[in-house]
Amino acid sequence: MQVKYCQECEQVLKGRTDKRFCNDSCRNAFNNRVNSKENNLMKKINNQLKRNRKILQMILGEEKMYKSNKAKLLAEGYALDYHTHRICTSKGNEYVFCYEFGYLDLGNDFILIVKSKQKENKVAK
């Protein structure tokens, strides 16, 4: 009979032949360690997307659209590489969105911040 060891603490396993961990604590510790790198990357990306959305929302305020300079976005901590989607208009303009808030690069360091006009889907009762 082959001796098997816990994948986390390397203690000898007793019991079922397909057992991989000696207890729930070792199983949790192993899975948390394995998944932490992937989860940390996703957390970093999601946090930056939330930060970008909050910055656009803050600058736009209650306005329908607001012309600002790109330096103001960057000074607030906006990361240009992180966005959720892009929309190209029939006129050839490309809006970069972070959820429902986006901007159009007007050139000369100016941008136009907008909020999407898409209506929320309402659930029928």
PDB file of C-alpha atoms in Angstrom:
ATOM      1  CA  MET A   1       0.000   0.000   0.000  1.00  0.00           C
ATOM      2  CA  GLN A   2       1.360   3.406  -1.035  1.00  0.00           C
ATOM      3  CA  VAL A   3       1.759   6.047   1.695  1.00  0.00           C
ATOM      4  CA  LYS A   4       0.106   9.381   0.818  1.00  0.00           C
ATOM      5  CA  TYR A   5       0.874  12.775   2.317  1.00  0.00           C
ATOM      6  CA  CYS A   6      -1.217  15.893   2.908  1.00  0.00           C
ATOM      7  CA  GLN A   7      -0.660  18.373   0.060  1.00  0.00           C
ATOM      8  CA  GLU A   8      -0.365  21.245   2.533  1.00  0.00           C
ATOM      9  CA  CYS A   9       1.430  20.072   5.697  1.00  0.00           C
ATOM     10  CA  GLU A  10       2.866  16.798   4.330  1.00  0.00           C
ATOM     11  CA  GLN A  11       1.631  14.668   7.243  1.00  0.00           C
ATOM     12  CA  VAL A  12       0.840  11.036   6.509  1.00  0.00           C
ATOM     13  CA  LEU A  13      -2.804  10.631   5.474  1.00  0.00           C
ATOM     14  CA  LYS A  14      -5.012   8.004   7.063  1.00  0.00           C
ATOM     15  CA  GLY A  15      -8.421   6.977   5.808  1.00  0.00           C
ATOM     16  CA  ARG A  16      -9.801   7.050   2.282  1.00  0.00           C
ATOM     17  CA  THR A  17      -7.451   6.259  -0.596  1.00  0.00           C
ATOM     18  CA  ASP A  18      -8.423   9.418  -2.519  1.00  0.00           C
ATOM     19  CA  LYS A  19      -7.856  11.750   0.445  1.00  0.00           C
ATOM     20  CA  ARG A  20      -5.602  14.761  -0.348  1.00  0.00           C
ATOM     21  CA  PHE A  21      -5.608  16.755   2.902  1.00  0.00           C
ATOM     22  CA  CYS A  22      -5.491  15.778   6.554  1.00  0.00           C
ATOM     23  CA  ASN A  23      -8.236  18.257   7.565  1.00  0.00           C
ATOM     24  CA  ASP A  24     -10.352  21.217   6.395  1.00  0.00           C
ATOM     25  CA  SER A  25      -7.798  23.723   7.652  1.00  0.00           C
ATOM     26  CA  CYS A  26      -5.078  22.297   5.379  1.00  0.00           C
ATOM     27  CA  ARG A  27      -7.495  22.112   2.445  1.00  0.00           C
ATOM     28  CA  ASN A  28      -8.487  25.776   2.903  1.00  0.00           C
ATOM     29  CA  ALA A  29      -4.891  26.944   3.341  1.00  0.00           C
ATOM     30  CA  PHE A  30      -3.803  25.070   0.198  1.00  0.00           C
ATOM     31  CA  ASN A  31      -6.647  26.428  -1.954  1.00  0.00           C
ATOM     32  CA  ASN A  32      -6.206  29.987  -0.650  1.00  0.00           C
ATOM     33  CA  ARG A  33      -2.501  29.898  -1.476  1.00  0.00           C
ATOM     34  CA  VAL A  34      -3.073  28.472  -4.972  1.00  0.00           C
ATOM     35  CA  ASN A  35      -5.854  30.921  -5.822  1.00  0.00           C
ATOM     36  CA  SER A  36      -4.371  34.040  -4.225  1.00  0.00           C
ATOM     37  CA  LYS A  37      -2.242  35.110  -7.213  1.00  0.00           C
ATOM     38  CA  GLU A  38      -5.169  34.961  -9.629  1.00  0.00           C
ATOM     39  CA  ASN A  39      -7.558  36.583  -7.170  1.00  0.00           C
ATOM     40  CA  ASN A  40      -5.091  39.376  -6.381  1.00  0.00           C
ATOM     41  CA  LEU A  41      -4.791  40.264 -10.069  1.00  0.00           C
ATOM     42  CA  MET A  42      -8.580  40.341 -10.461  1.00  0.00           C
ATOM     43  CA  LYS A  43      -8.954  42.462  -7.308  1.00  0.00           C
ATOM     44  CA  LYS A  44      -6.362  44.927  -8.595  1.00  0.00           C
ATOM     45  CA  ILE A  45      -8.136  45.278 -11.951  1.00  0.00           C
ATOM     46  CA  ASN A  46     -11.609  45.567 -10.408  1.00  0.00           C
ATOM     47  CA  ASN A  47     -10.416  48.156  -7.878  1.00  0.00           C
ATOM     48  CA  GLN A  48      -8.899  50.288 -10.651  1.00  0.00           C
ATOM     49  CA  LEU A  49     -12.113  50.019 -12.725  1.00  0.00           C
ATOM     50  CA  LYS A  50     -14.147  51.167  -9.713  1.00  0.00           C
ATOM     51  CA  ARG A  51     -11.700  54.024  -9.089  1.00  0.00           C
ATOM     52  CA  ASN A  52     -11.893  55.101 -12.757  1.00  0.00           C
ATOM     53  CA  ARG A  53     -15.709  55.055 -12.658  1.00  0.00           C
ATOM     54  CA  LYS A  54     -15.775  57.078  -9.443  1.00  0.00           C
ATOM     55  CA  ILE A  55     -13.410  59.692 -10.903  1.00  0.00           C
ATOM     56  CA  LEU A  56     -15.519  60.106 -14.051  1.00  0.00           C
ATOM     57  CA  GLN A  57     -18.698  60.308 -11.963  1.00  0.00           C
ATOM     58  CA  MET A  58     -17.150  62.883  -9.618  1.00  0.00           C
ATOM     59  CA  ILE A  59     -15.923  65.142 -12.435  1.00  0.00           C
ATOM     60  CA  LEU A  60     -19.183  64.860 -14.408  1.00  0.00           C
ATOM     61  CA  GLY A  61     -21.365  65.590 -11.367  1.00  0.00           C
ATOM     62  CA  GLU A  62     -24.982  66.284 -12.335  1.00  0.00           C
ATOM     63  CA  GLU A  63     -24.079  67.518 -15.832  1.00  0.00           C
ATOM     64  CA  LYS A  64     -25.048  65.551 -18.946  1.00  0.00           C
ATOM     65  CA  MET A  65     -21.594  66.122 -20.411  1.00  0.00           C
ATOM     66  CA  TYR A  66     -18.548  67.992 -19.223  1.00  0.00           C
ATOM     67  CA  LYS A  67     -15.445  69.189 -21.051  1.00  0.00           C
ATOM     68  CA  SER A  68     -12.266  68.826 -19.016  1.00  0.00           C
ATOM     69  CA  ASN A  69      -8.583  68.321 -19.570  1.00  0.00           C
ATOM     70  CA  LYS A  70      -6.992  64.894 -19.439  1.00  0.00           C
ATOM     71  CA  ALA A  71      -4.454  66.083 -16.857  1.00  0.00           C
ATOM     72  CA  LYS A  72      -7.296  66.484 -14.322  1.00  0.00           C
ATOM     73  CA  LEU A  73      -8.273  62.822 -14.821  1.00  0.00           C
ATOM     74  CA  LEU A  74      -4.704  61.668 -14.398  1.00  0.00           C
ATOM     75  CA  ALA A  75      -4.168  63.859 -11.329  1.00  0.00           C
ATOM     76  CA  GLU A  76      -7.164  62.179  -9.654  1.00  0.00           C
ATOM     77  CA  GLY A  77      -5.617  58.731 -10.279  1.00  0.00           C
ATOM     78  CA  TYR A  78      -7.406  57.679 -13.459  1.00  0.00           C
ATOM     79  CA  ALA A  79      -5.624  54.820 -15.281  1.00  0.00           C
ATOM     80  CA  LEU A  80      -6.171  55.107 -19.043  1.00  0.00           C
ATOM     81  CA  ASP A  81      -5.387  51.421 -19.631  1.00  0.00           C
ATOM     82  CA  TYR A  82      -8.366  50.207 -17.582  1.00  0.00           C
ATOM     83  CA  HIS A  83     -11.843  50.484 -19.113  1.00  0.00           C
ATOM     84  CA  THR A  84     -14.829  48.220 -19.662  1.00  0.00           C
ATOM     85  CA  HIS A  85     -15.692  48.921 -23.287  1.00  0.00           C
ATOM     86  CA  ARG A  86     -15.474  51.293 -26.237  1.00  0.00           C
ATOM     87  CA  ILE A  87     -18.248  52.651 -28.421  1.00  0.00           C
ATOM     88  CA  CYS A  88     -17.659  53.938 -31.943  1.00  0.00           C
ATOM     89  CA  THR A  89     -20.270  56.347 -33.274  1.00  0.00           C
ATOM     90  CA  SER A  90     -21.418  56.661 -36.866  1.00  0.00           C
ATOM     91  CA  LYS A  91     -19.370  59.858 -37.069  1.00  0.00           C
ATOM     92  CA  GLY A  92     -16.203  57.894 -36.274  1.00  0.00           C
ATOM     93  CA  ASN A  93     -15.800  59.114 -32.701  1.00  0.00           C
ATOM     94  CA  GLU A  94     -14.594  56.552 -30.183  1.00  0.00           C
ATOM     95  CA  TYR A  95     -15.844  56.818 -26.602  1.00  0.00           C
ATOM     96  CA  VAL A  96     -13.967  54.928 -23.892  1.00  0.00           C
ATOM     97  CA  PHE A  97     -16.254  53.732 -21.075  1.00  0.00           C
ATOM     98  CA  CYS A  98     -15.784  52.559 -17.540  1.00  0.00           C
ATOM     99  CA  TYR A  99     -19.193  51.029 -16.868  1.00  0.00           C
ATOM    100  CA  GLU A 100     -21.800  53.738 -17.632  1.00  0.00           C
ATOM    101  CA  PHE A 101     -19.379  56.698 -17.553  1.00  0.00           C
ATOM    102  CA  GLY A 102     -17.075  57.443 -20.447  1.00  0.00           C
ATOM    103  CA  TYR A 103     -15.069  60.040 -22.278  1.00  0.00           C
ATOM    104  CA  LEU A 104     -14.256  61.164 -25.792  1.00  0.00           C
ATOM    105  CA  ASP A 105     -10.717  62.337 -26.509  1.00  0.00           C
ATOM    106  CA  LEU A 106     -11.112  65.752 -28.166  1.00  0.00           C
ATOM    107  CA  GLY A 107      -7.385  66.260 -28.752  1.00  0.00           C
ATOM    108  CA  ASN A 108      -5.154  69.030 -27.390  1.00  0.00           C
ATOM    109  CA  ASP A 109      -5.362  67.359 -23.944  1.00  0.00           C
ATOM    110  CA  PHE A 110      -9.159  67.882 -23.723  1.00  0.00           C
ATOM    111  CA  ILE A 111     -11.799  65.224 -23.142  1.00  0.00           C
ATOM    112  CA  LEU A 112     -15.582  65.198 -23.075  1.00  0.00           C
ATOM    113  CA  ILE A 113     -16.993  63.177 -20.163  1.00  0.00           C
ATOM    114  CA  VAL A 114     -20.442  61.628 -20.677  1.00  0.00           C
ATOM    115  CA  LYS A 115     -22.855  59.206 -19.070  1.00  0.00           C
ATOM    116  CA  SER A 116     -24.351  56.409 -21.157  1.00  0.00           C
ATOM    117  CA  LYS A 117     -27.954  56.885 -22.201  1.00  0.00           C
ATOM    118  CA  GLN A 118     -28.725  53.155 -21.981  1.00  0.00           C
ATOM    119  CA  LYS A 119     -31.723  52.518 -19.784  1.00  0.00           C
ATOM    120  CA  GLU A 120     -31.597  49.936 -17.022  1.00  0.00           C
ATOM    121  CA  ASN A 121     -33.589  46.767 -17.612  1.00  0.00           C
ATOM    122  CA  LYS A 122     -36.522  46.633 -15.223  1.00  0.00           C
ATOM    123  CA  VAL A 123     -37.628  43.280 -13.930  1.00  0.00           C
ATOM    124  CA  ALA A 124     -41.323  42.610 -14.499  1.00  0.00           C
ATOM    125  CA  LYS A 125     -43.303  41.766 -11.371  1.00  0.00           C
TER     126      LYS A 125
END
